[in-house]
Coordinates of C-alpha atoms in Angstrom, one line a residue:
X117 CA 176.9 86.5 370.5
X118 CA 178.0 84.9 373.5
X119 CA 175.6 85.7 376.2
X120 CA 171.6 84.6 376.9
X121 CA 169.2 87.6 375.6
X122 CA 165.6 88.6 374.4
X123 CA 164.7 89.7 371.4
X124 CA 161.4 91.8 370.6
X125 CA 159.3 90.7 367.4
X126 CA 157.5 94.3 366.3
X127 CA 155.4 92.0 363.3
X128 CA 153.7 89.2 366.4
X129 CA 154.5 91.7 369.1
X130 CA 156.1 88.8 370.9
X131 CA 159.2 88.1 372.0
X132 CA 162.7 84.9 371.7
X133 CA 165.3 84.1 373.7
X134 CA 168.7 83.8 372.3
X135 CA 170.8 81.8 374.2
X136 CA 173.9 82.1 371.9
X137 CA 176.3 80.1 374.1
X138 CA 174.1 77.0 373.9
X139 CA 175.6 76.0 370.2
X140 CA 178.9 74.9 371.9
X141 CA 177.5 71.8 373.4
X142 CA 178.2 68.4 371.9
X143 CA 175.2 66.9 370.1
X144 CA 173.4 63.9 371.5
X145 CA 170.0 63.7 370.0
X146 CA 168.1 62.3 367.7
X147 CA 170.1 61.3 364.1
X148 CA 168.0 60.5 361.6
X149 CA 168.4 59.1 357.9
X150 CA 168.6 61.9 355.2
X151 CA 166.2 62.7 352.9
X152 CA 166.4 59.9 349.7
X153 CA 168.4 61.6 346.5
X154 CA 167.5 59.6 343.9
X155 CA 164.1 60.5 343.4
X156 CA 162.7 59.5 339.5
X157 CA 162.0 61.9 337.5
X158 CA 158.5 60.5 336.5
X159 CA 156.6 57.9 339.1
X160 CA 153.9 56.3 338.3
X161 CA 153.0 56.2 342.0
X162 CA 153.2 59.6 342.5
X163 CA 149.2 61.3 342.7
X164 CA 151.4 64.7 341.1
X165 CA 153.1 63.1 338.1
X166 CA 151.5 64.1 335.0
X167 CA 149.2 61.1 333.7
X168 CA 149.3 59.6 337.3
X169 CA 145.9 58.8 338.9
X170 CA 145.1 60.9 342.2
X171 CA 143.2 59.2 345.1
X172 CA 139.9 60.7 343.8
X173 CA 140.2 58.2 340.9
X174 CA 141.0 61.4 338.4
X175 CA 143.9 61.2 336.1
X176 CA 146.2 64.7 335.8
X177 CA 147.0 66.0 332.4
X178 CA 150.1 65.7 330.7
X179 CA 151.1 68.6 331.9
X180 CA 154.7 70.6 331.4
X181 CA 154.1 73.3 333.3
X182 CA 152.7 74.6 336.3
X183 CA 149.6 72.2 337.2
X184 CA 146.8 73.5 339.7
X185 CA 143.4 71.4 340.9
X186 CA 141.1 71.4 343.7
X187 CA 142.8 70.1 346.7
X188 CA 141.0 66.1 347.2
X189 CA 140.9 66.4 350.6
X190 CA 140.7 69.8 351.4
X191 CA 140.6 71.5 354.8
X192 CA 138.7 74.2 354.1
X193 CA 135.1 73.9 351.6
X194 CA 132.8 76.6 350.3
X195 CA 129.3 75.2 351.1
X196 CA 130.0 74.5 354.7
X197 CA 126.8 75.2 356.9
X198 CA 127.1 77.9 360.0
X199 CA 127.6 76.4 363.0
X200 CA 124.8 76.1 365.7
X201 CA 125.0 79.0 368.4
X202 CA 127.0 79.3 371.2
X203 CA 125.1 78.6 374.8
X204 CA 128.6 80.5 376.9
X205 CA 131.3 82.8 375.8
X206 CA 133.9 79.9 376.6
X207 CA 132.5 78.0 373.5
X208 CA 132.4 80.1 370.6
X209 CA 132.5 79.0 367.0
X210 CA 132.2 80.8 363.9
X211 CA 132.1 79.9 360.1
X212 CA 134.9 78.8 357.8
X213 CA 134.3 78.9 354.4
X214 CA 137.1 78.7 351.3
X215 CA 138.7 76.3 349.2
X216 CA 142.2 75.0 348.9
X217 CA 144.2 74.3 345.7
X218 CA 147.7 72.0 345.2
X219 CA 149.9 73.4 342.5
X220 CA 152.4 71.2 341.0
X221 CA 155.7 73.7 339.6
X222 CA 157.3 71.1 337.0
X223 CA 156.1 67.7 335.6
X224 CA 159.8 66.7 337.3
X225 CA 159.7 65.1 340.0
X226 CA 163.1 65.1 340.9
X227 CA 163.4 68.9 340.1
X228 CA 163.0 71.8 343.4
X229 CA 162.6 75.2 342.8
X230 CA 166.0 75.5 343.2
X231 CA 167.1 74.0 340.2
X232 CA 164.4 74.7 338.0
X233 CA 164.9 77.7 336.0
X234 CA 164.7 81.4 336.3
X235 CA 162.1 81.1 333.2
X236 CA 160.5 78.3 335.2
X237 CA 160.5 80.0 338.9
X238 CA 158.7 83.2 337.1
X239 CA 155.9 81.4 336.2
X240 CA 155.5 79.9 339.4
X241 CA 155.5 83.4 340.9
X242 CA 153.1 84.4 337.8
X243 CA 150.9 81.6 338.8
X244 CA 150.7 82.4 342.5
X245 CA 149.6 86.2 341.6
X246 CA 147.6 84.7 339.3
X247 CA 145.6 82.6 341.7
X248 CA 145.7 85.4 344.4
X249 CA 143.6 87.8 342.1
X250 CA 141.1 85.1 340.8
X251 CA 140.4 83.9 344.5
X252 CA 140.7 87.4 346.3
X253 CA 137.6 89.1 344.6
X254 CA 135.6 86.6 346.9
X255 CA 137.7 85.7 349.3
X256 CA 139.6 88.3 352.3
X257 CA 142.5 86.0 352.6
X258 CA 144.5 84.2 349.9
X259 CA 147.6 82.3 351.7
X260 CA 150.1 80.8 349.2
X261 CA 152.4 78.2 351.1
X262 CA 155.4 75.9 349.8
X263 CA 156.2 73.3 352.1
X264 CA 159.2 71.9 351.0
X265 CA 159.4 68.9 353.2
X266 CA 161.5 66.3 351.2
X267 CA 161.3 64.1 354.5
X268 CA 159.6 60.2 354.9
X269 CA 157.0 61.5 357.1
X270 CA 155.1 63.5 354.5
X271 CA 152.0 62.0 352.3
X272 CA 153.9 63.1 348.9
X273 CA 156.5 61.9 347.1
X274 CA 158.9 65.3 346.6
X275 CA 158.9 67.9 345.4
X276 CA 156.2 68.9 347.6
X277 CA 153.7 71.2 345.9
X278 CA 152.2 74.6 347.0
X279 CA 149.1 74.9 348.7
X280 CA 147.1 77.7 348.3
X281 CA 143.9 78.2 350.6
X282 CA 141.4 81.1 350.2
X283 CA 139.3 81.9 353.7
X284 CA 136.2 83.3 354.6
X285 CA 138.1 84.8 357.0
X286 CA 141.1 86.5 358.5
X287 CA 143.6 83.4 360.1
X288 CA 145.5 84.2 363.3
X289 CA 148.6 85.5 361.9
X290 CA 147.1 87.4 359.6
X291 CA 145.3 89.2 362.2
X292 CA 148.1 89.5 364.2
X293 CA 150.3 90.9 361.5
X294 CA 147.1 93.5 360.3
X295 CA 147.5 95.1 363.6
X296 CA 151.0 95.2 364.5
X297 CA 151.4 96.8 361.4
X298 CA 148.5 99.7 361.5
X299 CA 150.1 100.2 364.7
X300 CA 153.4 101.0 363.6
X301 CA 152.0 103.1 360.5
X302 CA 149.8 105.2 362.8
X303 CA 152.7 105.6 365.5
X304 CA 155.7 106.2 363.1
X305 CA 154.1 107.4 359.6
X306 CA 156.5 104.6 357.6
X307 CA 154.8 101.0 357.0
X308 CA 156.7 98.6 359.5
X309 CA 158.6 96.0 357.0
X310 CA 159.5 98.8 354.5
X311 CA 161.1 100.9 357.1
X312 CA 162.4 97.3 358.6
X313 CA 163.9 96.7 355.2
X314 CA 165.9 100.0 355.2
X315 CA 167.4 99.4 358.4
X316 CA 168.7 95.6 357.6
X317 CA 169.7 97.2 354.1
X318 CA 172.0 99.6 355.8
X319 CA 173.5 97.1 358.7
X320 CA 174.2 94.4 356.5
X321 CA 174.6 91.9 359.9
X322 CA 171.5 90.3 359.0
X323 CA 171.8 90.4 355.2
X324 CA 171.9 87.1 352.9
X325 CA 171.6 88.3 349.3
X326 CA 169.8 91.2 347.9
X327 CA 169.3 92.5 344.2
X328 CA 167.9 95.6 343.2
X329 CA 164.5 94.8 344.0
X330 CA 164.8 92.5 346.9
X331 CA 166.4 91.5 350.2
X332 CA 166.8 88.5 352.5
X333 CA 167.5 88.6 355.8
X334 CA 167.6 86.7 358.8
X335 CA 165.4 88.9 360.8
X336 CA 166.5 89.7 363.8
X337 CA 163.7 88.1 366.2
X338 CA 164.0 85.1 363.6
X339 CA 163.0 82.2 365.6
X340 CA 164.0 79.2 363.5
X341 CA 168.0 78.4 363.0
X342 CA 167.8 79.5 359.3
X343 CA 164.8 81.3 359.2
X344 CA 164.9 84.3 356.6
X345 CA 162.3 87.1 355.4
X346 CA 162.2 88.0 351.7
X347 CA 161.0 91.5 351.3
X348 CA 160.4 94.2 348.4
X349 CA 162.2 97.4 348.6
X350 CA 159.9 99.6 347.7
X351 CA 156.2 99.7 349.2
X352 CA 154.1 96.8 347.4
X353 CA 151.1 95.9 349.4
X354 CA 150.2 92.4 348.1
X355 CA 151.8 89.5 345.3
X356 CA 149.5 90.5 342.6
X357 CA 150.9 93.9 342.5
X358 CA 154.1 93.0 341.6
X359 CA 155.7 94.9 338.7
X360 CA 157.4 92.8 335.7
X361 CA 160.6 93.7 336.1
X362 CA 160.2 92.7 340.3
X363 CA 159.3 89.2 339.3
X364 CA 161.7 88.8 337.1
X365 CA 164.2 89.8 340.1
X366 CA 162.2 87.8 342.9
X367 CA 162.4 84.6 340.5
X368 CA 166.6 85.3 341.0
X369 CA 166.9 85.8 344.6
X370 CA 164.3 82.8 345.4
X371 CA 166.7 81.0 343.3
X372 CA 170.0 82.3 345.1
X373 CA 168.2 81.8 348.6
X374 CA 167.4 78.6 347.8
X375 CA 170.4 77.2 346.6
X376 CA 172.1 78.5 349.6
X377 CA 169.8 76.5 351.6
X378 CA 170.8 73.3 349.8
X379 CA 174.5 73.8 349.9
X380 CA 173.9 74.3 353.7
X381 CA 174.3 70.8 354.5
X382 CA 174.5 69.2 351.0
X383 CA 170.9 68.3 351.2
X384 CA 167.5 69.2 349.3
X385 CA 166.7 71.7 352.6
X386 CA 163.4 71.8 354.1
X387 CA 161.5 74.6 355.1
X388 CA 158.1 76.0 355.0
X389 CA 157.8 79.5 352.9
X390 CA 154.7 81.6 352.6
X391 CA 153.4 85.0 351.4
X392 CA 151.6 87.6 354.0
X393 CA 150.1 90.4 352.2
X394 CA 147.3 92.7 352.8
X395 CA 144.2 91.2 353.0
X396 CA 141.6 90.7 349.5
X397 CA 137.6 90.3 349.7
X398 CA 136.3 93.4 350.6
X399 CA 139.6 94.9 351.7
X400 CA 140.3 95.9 348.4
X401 CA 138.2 99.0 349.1
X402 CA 140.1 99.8 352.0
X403 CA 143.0 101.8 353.1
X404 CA 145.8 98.7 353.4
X405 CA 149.1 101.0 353.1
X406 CA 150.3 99.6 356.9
X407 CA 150.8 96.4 355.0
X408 CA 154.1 95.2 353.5
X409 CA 154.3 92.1 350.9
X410 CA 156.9 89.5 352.5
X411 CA 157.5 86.0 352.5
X412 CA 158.3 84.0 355.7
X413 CA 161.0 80.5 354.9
X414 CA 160.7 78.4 358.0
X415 CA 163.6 75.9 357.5
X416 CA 163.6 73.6 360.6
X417 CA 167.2 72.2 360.4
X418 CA 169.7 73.0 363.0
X419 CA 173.2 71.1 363.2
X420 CA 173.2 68.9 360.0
X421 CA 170.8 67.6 357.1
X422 CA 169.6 65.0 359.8
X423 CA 169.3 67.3 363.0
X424 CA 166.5 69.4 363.1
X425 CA 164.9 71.9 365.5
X426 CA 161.6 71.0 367.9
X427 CA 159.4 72.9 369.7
X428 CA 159.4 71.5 372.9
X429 CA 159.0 72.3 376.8
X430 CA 159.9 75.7 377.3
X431 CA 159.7 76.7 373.6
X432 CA 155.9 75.0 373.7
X433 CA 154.6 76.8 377.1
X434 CA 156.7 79.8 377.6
X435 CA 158.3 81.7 374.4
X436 CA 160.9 80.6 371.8
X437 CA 164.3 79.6 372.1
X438 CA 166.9 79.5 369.8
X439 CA 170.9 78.7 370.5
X440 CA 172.6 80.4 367.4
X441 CA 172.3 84.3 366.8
X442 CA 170.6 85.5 364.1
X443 CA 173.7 87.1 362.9
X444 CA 175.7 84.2 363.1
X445 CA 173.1 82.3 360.6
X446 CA 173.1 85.0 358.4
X447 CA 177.1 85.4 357.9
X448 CA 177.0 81.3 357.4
X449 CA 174.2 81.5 354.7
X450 CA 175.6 84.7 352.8
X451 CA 179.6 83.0 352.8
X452 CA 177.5 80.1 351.3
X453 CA 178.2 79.5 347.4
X454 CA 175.5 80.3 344.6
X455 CA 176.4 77.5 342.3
X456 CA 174.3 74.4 343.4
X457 CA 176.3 71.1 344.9
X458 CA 174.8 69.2 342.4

């Protein structure tokens, strides 16, 4: 806690520094404006308002709901053509095939997952599984993203929606993650994260909330101030496999979590969330018990609603940095109250 230190990361087999002493200096940096609070409730400018014209020149249903359509500018499309052959090995490319999808939670545009409710959170969670079974039968990676990034700088008028992108292919931290975790299964018999999920169960340090199903935790390699991992107690491999009675309980601690996050600094709180589970395509026929269902919340805030964390320097060409323990985040987001500021 008070004293510069590394920290091993078993799921990117990488490693952060902790340099724990470094949250006693004064702040000097960069201030900026907070997010704008009074949001309307129904904008006629915003593409994702029910009834509002997107820049495709289509007009959304009057939807009340969860709302899903084809991405209008996507990154990734199915028809793409396979790139020409490579003349050295220092200039390889491969395919990329997929699609990518926006889904809308709530016709409300001044309503986060956080205070929608626990009704309206399980069928975004239904709607997510949903969406991972329809587009893993063709595709071997399904990642479902919420970017909750209630800031100027971002195309969309919040709430932001979820993106969901299907790939032809396995991306980088999926890859990574695949074999850190057959790793650990082959060398220890237990699947990483569930036998990672005992331990933090058991310590408590590191511990946010937890239910009977579920458990948050700041891990303890987290990178990010506020960075937490949701994960399932018992062994679920992927989002589609949840059972009823889990997603009734993962609709309740998303909710907690996230209202702790707001009453953190009194702020709609950014972060970047995202499920990692085993892969889809035609994985589904193979032996995927080294993987673990979790979600990843990447909050980038650090001092205050209008300080947030870069990486820069040494962060960006050596390893990552971070000046508050893991332990120390935790304890402030667990004393943190579950009734909303608003």
């Amino acid at each position: 806690a008070e004293h510069q230190h590394t920290r091993y990361n078993p799921l990117r087999d990488d490693w952060v520094l902790v340099s724990a002493h470094r949250v006693k200096r004064p702040w000097q940096g960069q201030v900026e404006k907070p997010p704008p609070e009074d949001v309307p409730r129904w904008d006629p400018n915003n593409p994702l308002c029910p009834g509002a014209t997107r820049a495709n020149g289509e007009v959304n249903p009057q939807y009340e709901g969860t709302f899903i359509f084809p991405n209008d500018f996507p990154a990734l499309q199915p028809d793409a053509p396979q790139p020409g052959d490579s003349d050295h090995p220092l200039f390889k490319s491969a395919a990329a095939r997929g699609v990518c999808k926006v889904m809308c939670f709530h016709p409300w545009s001044d309503l986060t997952l956080p205070l929608m409710s626990l009704a309206e959170i399980r069928a975004v969670i239904d709607t997510w599984a949903e969406l991972a079974t329809e587009l893993g039968v063709s595709y071997p990676w399904v990642q479902v993203t919420q970017p909750c990034v209630p800031i100027p700088s971002h195309p969309n008028p919040p709430p932001t929606p979820a993106k969901v992108w299907a790939s032809s292919f396995l991306p980088n931290e999926a890859r990574l993650e695949d074999r850190t975790q057959r790793q650990h299964l082959t060398q220890h018999g237990v699947p990483m994260l569930l036998e990672y999920a005992e331990q933090e169960a058991l310590r408590k340090e590191r511990l946010v909330v937890e239910n009977t199903d579920w458990l948050v935790v700041v891990p303890y390699w987290a990178t990010w101030p506020y960075q937490t991992l949701l994960l399932p107690r018992r062994h679920v491999s992927r989002l589609q496999d949840l059972r009823e009675g889990e997603r009734d309980s993962l609709a309740s601690i998303m909710q907690r979590l996230l209202i702790k996050y707001d009453n953190l600094f009194e702020v709609s709180f950014p972060y970047s969330m995202g499920w990692h589970g085993a892969p889809t395509g035609p994985y589904l026929e193979e032996d995927c018990r080294h993987w673990q269902l979790h979600a990843h919340y990447y909050p980038p805030l650090l001092r205050s609603a209008t300080v947030r964390k870069f990486m820069v320097g040494y962060e960006m060409l050596a390893q990552a940095q971070r000046d508050l323990t893991p332990e120390q985040a935790a304890e402030r987001l667990r004393s943190l109250p579950e009734v909303h500021y608003k």
